[in-house]
Coordinates of C-alpha atoms and ligand atoms in Angstrom, one line a residue:
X1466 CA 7.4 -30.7 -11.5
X1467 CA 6.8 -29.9 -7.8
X1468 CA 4.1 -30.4 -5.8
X1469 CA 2.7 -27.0 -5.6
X1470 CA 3.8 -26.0 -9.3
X1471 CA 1.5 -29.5 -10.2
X1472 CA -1.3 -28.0 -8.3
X1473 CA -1.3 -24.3 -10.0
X1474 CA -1.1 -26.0 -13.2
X1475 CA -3.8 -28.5 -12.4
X1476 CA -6.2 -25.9 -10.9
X1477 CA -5.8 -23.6 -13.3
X1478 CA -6.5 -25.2 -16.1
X1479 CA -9.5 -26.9 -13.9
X1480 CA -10.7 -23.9 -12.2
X1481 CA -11.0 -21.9 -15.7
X1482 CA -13.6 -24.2 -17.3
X1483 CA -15.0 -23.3 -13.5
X1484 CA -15.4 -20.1 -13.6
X1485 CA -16.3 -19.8 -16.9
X1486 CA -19.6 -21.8 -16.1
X1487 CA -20.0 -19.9 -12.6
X1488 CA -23.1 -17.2 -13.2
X1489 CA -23.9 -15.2 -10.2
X1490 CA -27.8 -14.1 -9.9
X1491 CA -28.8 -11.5 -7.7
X1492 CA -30.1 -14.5 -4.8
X1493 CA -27.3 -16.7 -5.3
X1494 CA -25.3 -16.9 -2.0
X1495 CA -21.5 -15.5 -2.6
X1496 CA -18.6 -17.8 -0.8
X1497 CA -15.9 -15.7 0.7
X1498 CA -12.9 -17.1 2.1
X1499 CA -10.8 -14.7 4.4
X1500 CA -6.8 -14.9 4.1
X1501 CA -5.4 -13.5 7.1
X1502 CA -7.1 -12.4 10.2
X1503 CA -5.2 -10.2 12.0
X1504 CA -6.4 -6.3 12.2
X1505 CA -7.2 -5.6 9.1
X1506 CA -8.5 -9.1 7.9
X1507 CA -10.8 -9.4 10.7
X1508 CA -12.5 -6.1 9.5
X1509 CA -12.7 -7.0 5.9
X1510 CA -14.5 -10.3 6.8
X1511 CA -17.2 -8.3 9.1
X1512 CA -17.5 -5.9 5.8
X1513 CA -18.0 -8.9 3.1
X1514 CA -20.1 -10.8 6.0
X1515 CA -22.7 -7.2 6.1
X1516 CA -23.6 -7.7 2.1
X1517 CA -26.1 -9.5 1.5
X1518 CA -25.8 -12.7 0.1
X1519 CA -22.3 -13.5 0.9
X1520 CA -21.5 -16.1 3.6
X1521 CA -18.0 -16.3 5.1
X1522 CA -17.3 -19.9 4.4
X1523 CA -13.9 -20.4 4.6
X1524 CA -11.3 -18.7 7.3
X1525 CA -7.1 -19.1 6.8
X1526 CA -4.4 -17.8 8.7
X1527 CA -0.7 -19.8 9.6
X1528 CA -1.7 -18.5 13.4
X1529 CA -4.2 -20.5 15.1
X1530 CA -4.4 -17.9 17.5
X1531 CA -6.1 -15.7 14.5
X1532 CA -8.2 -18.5 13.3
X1533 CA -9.8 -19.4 16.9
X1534 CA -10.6 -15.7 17.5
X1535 CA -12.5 -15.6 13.6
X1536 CA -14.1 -18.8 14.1
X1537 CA -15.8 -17.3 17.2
X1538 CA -17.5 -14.7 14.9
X1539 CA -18.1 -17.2 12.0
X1540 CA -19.0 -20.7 13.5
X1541 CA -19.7 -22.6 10.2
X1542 CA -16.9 -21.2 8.5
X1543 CA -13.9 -24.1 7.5
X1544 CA -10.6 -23.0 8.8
X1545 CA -7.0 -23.9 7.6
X1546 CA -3.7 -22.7 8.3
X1547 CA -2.7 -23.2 4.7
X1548 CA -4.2 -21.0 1.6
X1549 CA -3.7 -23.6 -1.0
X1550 CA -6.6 -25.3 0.8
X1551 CA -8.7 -22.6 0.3
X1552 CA -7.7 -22.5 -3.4
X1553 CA -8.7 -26.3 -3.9
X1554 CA -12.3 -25.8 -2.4
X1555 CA -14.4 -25.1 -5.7
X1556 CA -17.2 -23.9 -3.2
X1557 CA -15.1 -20.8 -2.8
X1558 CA -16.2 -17.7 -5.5
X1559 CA -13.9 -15.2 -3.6
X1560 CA -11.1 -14.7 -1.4
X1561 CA -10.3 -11.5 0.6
X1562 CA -6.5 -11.4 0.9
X1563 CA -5.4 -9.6 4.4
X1564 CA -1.9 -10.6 4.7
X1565 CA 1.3 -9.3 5.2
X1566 CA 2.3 -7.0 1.7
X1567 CA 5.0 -10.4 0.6
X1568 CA 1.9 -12.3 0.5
X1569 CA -0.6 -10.4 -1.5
X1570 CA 0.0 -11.2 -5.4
X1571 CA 1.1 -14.6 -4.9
X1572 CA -2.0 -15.6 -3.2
X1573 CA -3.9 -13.6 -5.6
X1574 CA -2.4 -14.8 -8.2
X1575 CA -3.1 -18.4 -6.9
X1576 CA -6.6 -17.5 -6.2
X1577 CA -7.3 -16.5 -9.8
X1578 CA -5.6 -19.2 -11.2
X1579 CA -8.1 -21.5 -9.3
X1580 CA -11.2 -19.3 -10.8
X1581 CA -12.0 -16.7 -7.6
X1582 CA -12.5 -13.3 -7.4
X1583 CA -10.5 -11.5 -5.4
X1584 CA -10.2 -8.4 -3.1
X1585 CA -6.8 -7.8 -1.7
X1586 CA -5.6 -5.0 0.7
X1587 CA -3.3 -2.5 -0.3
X1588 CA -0.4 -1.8 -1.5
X1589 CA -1.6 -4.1 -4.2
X1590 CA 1.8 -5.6 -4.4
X1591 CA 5.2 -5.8 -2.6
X1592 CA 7.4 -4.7 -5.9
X1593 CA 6.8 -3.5 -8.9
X1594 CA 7.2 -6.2 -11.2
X1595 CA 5.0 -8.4 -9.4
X1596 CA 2.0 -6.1 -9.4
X1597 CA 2.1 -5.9 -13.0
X1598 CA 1.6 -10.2 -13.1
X1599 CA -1.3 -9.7 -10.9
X1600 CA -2.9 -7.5 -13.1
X1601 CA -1.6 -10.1 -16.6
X1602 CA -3.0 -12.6 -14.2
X1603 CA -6.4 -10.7 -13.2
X1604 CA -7.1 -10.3 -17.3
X1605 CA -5.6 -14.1 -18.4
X1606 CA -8.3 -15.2 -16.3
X1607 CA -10.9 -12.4 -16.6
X1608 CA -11.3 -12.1 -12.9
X1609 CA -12.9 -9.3 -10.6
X1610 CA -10.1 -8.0 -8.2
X1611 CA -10.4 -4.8 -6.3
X1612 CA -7.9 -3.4 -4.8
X1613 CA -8.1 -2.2 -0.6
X1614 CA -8.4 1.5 -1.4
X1615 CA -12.2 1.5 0.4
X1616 CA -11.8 5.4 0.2
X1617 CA -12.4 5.2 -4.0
X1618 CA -16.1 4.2 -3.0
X1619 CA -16.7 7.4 -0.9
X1620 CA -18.7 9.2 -2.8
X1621 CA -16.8 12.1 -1.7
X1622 CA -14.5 11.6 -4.1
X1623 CA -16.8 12.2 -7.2
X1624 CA -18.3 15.2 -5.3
X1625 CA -14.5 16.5 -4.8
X1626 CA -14.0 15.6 -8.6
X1627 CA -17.1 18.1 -9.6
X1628 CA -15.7 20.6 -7.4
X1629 CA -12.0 20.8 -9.1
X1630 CA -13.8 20.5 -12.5
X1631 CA -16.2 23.7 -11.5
X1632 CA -12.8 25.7 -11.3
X1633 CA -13.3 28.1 -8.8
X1634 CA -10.4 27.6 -7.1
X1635 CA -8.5 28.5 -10.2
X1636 CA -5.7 26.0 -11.7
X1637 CA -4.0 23.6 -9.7
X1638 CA -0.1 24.4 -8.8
X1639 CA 1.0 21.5 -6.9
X1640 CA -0.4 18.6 -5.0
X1641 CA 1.3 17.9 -1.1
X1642 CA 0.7 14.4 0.5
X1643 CA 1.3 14.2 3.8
X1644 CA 1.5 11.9 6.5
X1645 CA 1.7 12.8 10.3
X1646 CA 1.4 9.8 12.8
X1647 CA 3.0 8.9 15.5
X1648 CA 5.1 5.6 16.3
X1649 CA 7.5 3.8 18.4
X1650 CA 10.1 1.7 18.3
X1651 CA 10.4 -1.2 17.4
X1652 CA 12.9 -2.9 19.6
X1653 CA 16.5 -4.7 19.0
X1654 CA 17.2 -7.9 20.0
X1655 CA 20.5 -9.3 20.2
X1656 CA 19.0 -13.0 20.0
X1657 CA 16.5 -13.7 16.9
X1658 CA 13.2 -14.0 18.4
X1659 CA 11.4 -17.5 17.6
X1660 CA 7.8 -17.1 16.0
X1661 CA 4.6 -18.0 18.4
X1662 CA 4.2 -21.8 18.2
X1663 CA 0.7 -21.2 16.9
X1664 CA 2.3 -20.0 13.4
X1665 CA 3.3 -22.2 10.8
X1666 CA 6.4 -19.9 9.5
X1667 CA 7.0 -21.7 6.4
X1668 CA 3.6 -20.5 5.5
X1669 CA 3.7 -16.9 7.4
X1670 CA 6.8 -16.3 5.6
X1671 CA 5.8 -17.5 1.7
X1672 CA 7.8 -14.9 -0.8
X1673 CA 9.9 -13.5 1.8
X1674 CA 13.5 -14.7 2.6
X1675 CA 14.2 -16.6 5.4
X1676 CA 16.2 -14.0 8.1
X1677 CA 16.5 -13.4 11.5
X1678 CA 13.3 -11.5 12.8
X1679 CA 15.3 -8.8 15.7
X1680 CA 12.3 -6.9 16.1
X1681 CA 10.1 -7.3 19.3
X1682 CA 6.9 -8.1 17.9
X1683 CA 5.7 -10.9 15.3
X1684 CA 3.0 -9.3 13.8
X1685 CA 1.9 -6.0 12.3
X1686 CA 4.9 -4.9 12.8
X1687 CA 6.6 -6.6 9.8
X1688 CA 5.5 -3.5 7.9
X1689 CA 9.3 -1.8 9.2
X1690 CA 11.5 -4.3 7.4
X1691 CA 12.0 -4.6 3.5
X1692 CA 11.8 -8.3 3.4
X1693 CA 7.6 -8.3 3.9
X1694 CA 6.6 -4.4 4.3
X1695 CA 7.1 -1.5 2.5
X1696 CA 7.3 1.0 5.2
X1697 CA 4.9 4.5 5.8
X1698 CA 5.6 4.9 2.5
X1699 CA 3.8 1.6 1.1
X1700 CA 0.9 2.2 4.2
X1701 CA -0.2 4.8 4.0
X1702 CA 1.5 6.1 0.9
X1703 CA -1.4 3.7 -1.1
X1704 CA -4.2 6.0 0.3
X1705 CA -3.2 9.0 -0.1
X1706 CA -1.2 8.5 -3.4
X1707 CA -4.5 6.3 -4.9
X1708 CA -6.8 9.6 -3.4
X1709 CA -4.2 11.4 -5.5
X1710 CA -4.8 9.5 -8.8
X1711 CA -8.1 9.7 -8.6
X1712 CA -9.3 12.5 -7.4
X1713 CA -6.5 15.0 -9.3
X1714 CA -5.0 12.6 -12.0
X1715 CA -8.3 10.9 -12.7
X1716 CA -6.1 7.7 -13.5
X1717 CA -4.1 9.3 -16.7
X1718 CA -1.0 9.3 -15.1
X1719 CA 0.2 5.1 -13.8
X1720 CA 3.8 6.2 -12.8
X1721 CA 5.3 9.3 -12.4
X1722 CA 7.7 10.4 -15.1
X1723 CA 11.0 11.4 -12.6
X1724 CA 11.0 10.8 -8.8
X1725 CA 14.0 11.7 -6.1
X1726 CA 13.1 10.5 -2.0
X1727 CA 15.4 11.4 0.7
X1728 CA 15.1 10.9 4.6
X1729 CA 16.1 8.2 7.3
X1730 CA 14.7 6.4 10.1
X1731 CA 16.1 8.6 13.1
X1732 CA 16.0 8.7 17.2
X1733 CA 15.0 4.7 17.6
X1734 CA 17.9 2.4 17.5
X1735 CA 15.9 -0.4 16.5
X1736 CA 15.6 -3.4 14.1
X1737 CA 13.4 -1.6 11.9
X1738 CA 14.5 -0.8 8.0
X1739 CA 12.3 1.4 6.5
X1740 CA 12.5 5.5 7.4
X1741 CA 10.1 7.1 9.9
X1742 CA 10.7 10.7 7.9
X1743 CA 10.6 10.4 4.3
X1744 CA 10.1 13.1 2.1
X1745 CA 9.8 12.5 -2.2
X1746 CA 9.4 15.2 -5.0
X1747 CA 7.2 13.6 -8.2
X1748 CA 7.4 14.9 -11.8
X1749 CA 4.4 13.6 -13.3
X1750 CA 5.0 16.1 -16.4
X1751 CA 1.6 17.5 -14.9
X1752 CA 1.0 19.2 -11.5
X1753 CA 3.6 18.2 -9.5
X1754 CA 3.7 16.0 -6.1
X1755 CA 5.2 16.4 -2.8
X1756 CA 4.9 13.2 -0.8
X1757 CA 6.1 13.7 2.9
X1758 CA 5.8 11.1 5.5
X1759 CA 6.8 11.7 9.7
X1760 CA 6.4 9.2 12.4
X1761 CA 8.1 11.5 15.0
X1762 CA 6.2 13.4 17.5
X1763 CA 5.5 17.5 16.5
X1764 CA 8.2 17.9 19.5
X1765 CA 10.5 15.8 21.5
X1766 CA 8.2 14.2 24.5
X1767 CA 5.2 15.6 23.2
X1768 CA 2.3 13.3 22.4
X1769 CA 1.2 14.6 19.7
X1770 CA 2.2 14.3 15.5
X1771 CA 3.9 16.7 13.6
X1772 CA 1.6 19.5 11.9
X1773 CA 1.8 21.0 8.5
X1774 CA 2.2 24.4 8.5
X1775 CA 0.3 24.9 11.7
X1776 CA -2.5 23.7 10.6
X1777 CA -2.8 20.6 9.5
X1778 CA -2.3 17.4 10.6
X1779 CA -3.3 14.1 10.0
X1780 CA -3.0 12.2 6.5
X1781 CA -4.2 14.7 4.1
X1782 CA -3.7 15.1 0.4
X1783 CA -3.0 18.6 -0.2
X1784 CA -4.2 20.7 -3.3
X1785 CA -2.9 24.4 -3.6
X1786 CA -4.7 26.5 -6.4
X1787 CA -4.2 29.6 -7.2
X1788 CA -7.6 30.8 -5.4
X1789 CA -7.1 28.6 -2.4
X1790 CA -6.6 25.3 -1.6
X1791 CA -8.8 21.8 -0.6
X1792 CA -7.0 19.2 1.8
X1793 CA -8.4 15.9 2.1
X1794 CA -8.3 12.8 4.1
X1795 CA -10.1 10.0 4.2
X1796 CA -12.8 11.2 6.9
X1797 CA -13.8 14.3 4.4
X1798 CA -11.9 17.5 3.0
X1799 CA -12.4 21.1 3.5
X1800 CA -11.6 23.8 0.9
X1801 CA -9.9 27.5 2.4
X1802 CA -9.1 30.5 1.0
X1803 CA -5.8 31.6 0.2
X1804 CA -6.1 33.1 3.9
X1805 CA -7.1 29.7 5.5
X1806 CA -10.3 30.6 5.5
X1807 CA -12.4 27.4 5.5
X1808 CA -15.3 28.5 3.1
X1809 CA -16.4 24.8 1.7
X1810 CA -16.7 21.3 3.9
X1811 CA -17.3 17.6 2.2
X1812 CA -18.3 14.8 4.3
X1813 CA -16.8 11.8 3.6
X1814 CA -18.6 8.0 4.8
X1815 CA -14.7 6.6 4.9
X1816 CA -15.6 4.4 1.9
X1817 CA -17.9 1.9 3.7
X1818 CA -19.4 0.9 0.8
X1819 CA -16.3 -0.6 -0.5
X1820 CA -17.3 -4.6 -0.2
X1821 CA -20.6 -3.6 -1.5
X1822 CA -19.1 -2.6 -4.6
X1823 CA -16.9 -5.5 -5.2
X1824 CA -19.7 -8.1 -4.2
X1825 CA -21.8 -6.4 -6.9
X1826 CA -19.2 -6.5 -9.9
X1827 CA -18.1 -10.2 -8.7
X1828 CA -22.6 -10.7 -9.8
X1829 CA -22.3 -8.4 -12.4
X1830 CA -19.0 -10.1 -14.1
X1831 CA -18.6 -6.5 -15.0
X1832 CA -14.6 -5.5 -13.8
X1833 CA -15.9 -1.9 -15.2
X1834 CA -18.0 -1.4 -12.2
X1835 CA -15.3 -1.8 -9.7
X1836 CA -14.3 1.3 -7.7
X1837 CA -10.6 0.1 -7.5
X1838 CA -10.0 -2.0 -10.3
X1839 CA -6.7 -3.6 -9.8
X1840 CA -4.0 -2.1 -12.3
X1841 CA -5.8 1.3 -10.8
X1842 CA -4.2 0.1 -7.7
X1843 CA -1.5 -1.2 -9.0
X1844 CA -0.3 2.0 -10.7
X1845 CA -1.0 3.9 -6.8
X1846 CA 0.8 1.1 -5.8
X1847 CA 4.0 1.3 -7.8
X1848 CA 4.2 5.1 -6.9
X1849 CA 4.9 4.2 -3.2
X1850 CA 7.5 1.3 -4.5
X1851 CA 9.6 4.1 -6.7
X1852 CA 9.4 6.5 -3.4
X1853 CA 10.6 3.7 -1.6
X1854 CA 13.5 2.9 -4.0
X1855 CA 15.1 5.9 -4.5
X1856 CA 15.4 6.2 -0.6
X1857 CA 17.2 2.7 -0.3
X1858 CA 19.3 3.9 -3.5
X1859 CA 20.3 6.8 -0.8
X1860 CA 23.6 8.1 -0.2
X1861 CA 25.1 10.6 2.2
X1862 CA 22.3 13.6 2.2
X1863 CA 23.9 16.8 1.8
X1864 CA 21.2 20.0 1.9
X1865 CA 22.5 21.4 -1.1
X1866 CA 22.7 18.8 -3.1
X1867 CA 19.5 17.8 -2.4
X1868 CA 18.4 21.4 -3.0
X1869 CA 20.0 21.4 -5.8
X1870 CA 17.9 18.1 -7.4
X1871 CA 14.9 20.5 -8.2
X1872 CA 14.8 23.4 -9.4
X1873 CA 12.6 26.7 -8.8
X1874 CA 10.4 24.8 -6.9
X1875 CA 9.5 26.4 -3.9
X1876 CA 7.7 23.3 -2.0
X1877 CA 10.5 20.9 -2.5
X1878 CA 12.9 23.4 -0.4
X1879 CA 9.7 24.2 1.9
X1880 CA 9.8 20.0 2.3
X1881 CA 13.3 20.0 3.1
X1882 CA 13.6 23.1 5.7
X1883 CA 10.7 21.2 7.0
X1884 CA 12.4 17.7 7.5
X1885 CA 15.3 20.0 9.6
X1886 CA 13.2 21.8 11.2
X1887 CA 11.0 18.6 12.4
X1888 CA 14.5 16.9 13.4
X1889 CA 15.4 20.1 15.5
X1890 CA 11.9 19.9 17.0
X1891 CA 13.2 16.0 18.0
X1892 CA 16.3 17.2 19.1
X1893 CA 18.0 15.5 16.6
X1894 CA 21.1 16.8 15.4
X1895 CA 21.5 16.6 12.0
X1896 CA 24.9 16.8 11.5
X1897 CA 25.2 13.3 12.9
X1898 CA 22.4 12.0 11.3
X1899 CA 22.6 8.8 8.7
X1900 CA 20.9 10.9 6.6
X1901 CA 20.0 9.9 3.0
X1902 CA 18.9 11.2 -0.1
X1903 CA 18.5 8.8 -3.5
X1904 CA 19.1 9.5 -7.1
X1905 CA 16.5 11.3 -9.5
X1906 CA 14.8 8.1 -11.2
X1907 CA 13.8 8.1 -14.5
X1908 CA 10.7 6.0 -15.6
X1909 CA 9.4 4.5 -18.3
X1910 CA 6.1 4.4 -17.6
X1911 CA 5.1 1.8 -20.2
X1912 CA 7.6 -0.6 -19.2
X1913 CA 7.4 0.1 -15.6
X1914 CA 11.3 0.0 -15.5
X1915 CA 14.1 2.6 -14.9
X1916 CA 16.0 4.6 -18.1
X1917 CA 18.5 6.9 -18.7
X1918 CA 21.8 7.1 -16.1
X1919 CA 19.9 5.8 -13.2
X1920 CA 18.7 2.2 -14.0
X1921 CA 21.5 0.9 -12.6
X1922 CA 21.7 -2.5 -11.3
X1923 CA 20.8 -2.2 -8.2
X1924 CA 17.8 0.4 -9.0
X1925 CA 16.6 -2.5 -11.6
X1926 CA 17.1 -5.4 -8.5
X1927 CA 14.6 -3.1 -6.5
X1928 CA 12.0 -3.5 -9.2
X1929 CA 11.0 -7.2 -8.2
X1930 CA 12.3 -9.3 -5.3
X1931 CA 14.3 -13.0 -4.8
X1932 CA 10.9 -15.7 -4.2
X1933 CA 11.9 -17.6 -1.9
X1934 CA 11.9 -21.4 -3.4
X1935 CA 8.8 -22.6 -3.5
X1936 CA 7.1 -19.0 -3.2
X1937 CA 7.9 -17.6 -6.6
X1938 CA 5.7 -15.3 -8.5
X1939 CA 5.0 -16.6 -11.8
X1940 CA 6.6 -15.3 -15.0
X1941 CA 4.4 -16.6 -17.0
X1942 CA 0.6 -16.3 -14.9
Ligands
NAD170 N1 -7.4 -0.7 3.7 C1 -7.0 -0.3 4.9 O1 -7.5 0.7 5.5 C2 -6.0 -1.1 5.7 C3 -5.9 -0.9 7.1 C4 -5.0 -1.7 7.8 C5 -4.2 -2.7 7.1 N2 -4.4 -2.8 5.8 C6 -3.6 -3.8 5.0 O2 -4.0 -5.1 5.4 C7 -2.9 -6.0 5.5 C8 -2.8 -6.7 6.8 O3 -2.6 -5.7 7.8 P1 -2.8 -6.0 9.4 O4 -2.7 -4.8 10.1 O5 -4.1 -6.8 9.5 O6 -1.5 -7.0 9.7 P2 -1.4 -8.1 10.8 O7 0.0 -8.4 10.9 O8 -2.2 -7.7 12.0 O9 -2.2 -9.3 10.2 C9 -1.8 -10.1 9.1 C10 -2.3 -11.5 9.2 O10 -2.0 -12.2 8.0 C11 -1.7 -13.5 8.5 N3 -0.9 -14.2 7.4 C12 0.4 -14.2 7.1 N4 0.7 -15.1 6.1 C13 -0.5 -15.7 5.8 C14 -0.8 -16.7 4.9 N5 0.1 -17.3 4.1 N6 -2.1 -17.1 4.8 C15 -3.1 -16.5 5.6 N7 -2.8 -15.5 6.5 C16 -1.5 -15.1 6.6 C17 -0.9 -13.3 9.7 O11 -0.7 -14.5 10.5 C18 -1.7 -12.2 10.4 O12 -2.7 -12.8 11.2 C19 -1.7 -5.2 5.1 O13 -1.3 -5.4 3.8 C20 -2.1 -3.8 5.3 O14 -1.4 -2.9 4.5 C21 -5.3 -2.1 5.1

């Protein structure tokens, strides 16, 4: 047996009898360590750090660079480069995983295993398959783990639920999920470029395989290759896809039942994988989804992102009724008539109340109480992996073909004269395009796998990932 495979089995079995005996009462101080400290981890720590009673005791990131700037805010907090410190210190009652997407189950999974609660960012998971073991692994040990979806504990999204349920905007006809932003390029090198010297890469790179990094830019900007990001799709597709199982799914539907994504990453010759215009039709055998995703400005040279049918722009979920319509992001929603008239406003608080929430469930033992319970977030999750898999299933995109794929829908051909019309807009001519347009996946929602003609080899490969020795996701949790 390995080292590391020693100490998972070690703490495990150590760390259960731990927990077990670990009650929280409503004085007791709450240990948080913080895993990653980049952007997004250096926010989460000043959210746990503003509940009251938790401390910020422990602080781990393979950059030094990241750990000097956190120790600054949090003095008498330990700090490591390596997580399987963190997991040894039985003073620890929760860790907040911020890392790169290739990280987050296995250091959940590690975290559990050694008796914490955790709280890990979103998308839950990098694949499929290994989303589901952090959710075997989250009820093997009976752990609280909330998911990064903050916007779940805006009370917005109850007040938005109360308005759907009042009806007065007549039945729901189909749900659009957009995502307008604005990015660059990533760069190209032509020599590999060697990580800071303040990194430990061994432990930066975990999971993920060990390639040539030909982008500019070490950090954040992993999210653009397949090997530790998921792409728009798996950024911002958790938010607004999660807003989307909550607020119009109300968490009955975990993975759509058909889903076909086309689109390509166009006008950057760069290093990065994943496609800066995506577009996906969902059949959920309910209301069907749009999902639509463009990192391109509105118009060649303009600084501004694209706009949905003049206006709206942003990240907004999208819910046409038959009386009107409600759009949604994560700073409020309005509802307009079918005029675009806005007649109704909700304002949201962005879901600060998030840590709150999980701090009181991790006291409470009670997982019930979490806002984003993790196989909640593992289901939002997994819709943002199957967009992403038909599109890297994608061959040569032909209009009518993709037409073709479904039928008397009117938004799926409104997406697609969109997507050419936003290329025109970029003076992008599509004819010359590496355009590309995947098959129409059938899943099995149970088994979280493809069926019928299309779970085909390399569909099912897409489904997990190779660990890379040393890294792997367990099996068995
Ligand atoms: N909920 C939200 O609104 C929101 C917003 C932004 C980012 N995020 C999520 O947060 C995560 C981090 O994003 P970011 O923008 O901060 O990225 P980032 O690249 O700025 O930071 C990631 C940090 O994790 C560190 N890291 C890598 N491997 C590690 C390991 N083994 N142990 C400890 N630390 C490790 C990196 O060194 C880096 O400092 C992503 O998954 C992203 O999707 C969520």
């Amino acid at each position: 047996m390995n080292n590391r495979r020693a100490f998972i089995k070690q703490s495990a079995l150590a760390f259960t009898a731990l927990s077990a005996s670990r009650v929280f009462g409503a004085n007791n101080t709450i240990r948080v360590a913080c895993i990653g400290l980049g952007g997004q981890g250096s926010g989460n720590a000043k959210r746990m750090a503003s509940v009251p009673g938790v401390e910020i005791a422990y602080l781990c990131d393979p950059d030094t660079v990241a750990l000097d700037r956190a120790k600054q805010a949090y003095p008498n907090a330990k700090t490591t480069q390596d997580l399987r410190k963190v997991m040894e210190d039985k003073d620890i009652d929760v860790v907040v995983v911020s890392t790169g997407n290739h990280w987050h189950v296995l250091a959940s999974i590690w975290a559990m295993q050694a008796g914490k609660d955790v709280y890990v960012e979103k998308p839950v998971s990098h694949n499929i398959w290994e989303g589901r073991k952090l959710v075997e692994a989250a009820r093997k040990y009976n752990r609280i783990v909330q998911g990064g979806t903050q916007q779940r504990s805006d009370p917005l999204q109850d007040e938005i639920k109360a308005f759907f349920d009042a009806g007065s905007l007549g039945k729901m006809k189909y749900v659009r999920c957009n995502h307008y932003s604005m990015r660059a390029t990533i760069g190209k090198r032509t020599e590999p470029l060697t990580p800071p010297t303040t990194v430990d890469y061994d432990l930066w790179l975990g999971p993920a395989k060990d390639e040539p990094i030909l982008r500019n830019k070490f950090h954040y900007d992993w999210h653009w290759n397949w090997n530790t990001g998921n792409g728009e799709m798996g950024n911002w597709g958790p938010h607004i896809l999660d807003d989307l199982r909550n607020v119009v799914f109300r968490d009955k539907i975990p993975p759509p039942k058909r889903i076909i994504a086309g689109g390509g990453r166009f006008g950057w010759d760069d290093a990065g994988e994943t496609p800066n215009t995506h577009f996906a039709y969902m059949d959920t055998g309910d209301i069907p989804v749009i999902v639509d995703f463009h990192n391109l400005p509105r118009q060649k040279g303009m600084k501004a992102p694209d706009v949905y049918m003049r206006r709206r722009t942003g990240s907004f979920l999208i819910v046409e009724c038959e009386g009107g319509y409600y759009t949604g992001n994560r700073g409020g929603g309005s509802v307009f008539d079918p005029s675009g008239k806005k007649i109704q406003t909700f304002k949201g608080d962005g879901g600060k109340t998030h840590a709150a929430n999980f701090i009181a469930a991790v006291r409470s033992r009670k997982a019930s109480e979490l806002k984003a319970e993790v196989e909640a977030i593992h289901y939002s999750s997994a819709w943002c992996h199957l967009g992403n898999i038909s599109y890297r299933l994608g061959q040569k995109y032909s209009r009518d073909q993709a037409e073709a794929a479904v039928k008397d829908f009117q938004p799926w051909n409104d997406v697609i004269a969109d997507f050419h019309e936003h290329l025109k807009k970029n003076e992008l001519d599509d004819s010359k395009l590496d355009i590309r347009m995947g098959p129409m996946l059938e899943i099995d929602a149970q088994k979280e796998t493809f069926i019928g003609e299309t779970a085909t080899p390399e569909a099912l490969a897409l489904l997990t990932r190779e660990f890379r020795k040393g890294y792997e996701v367990p099996m068995n949790v």
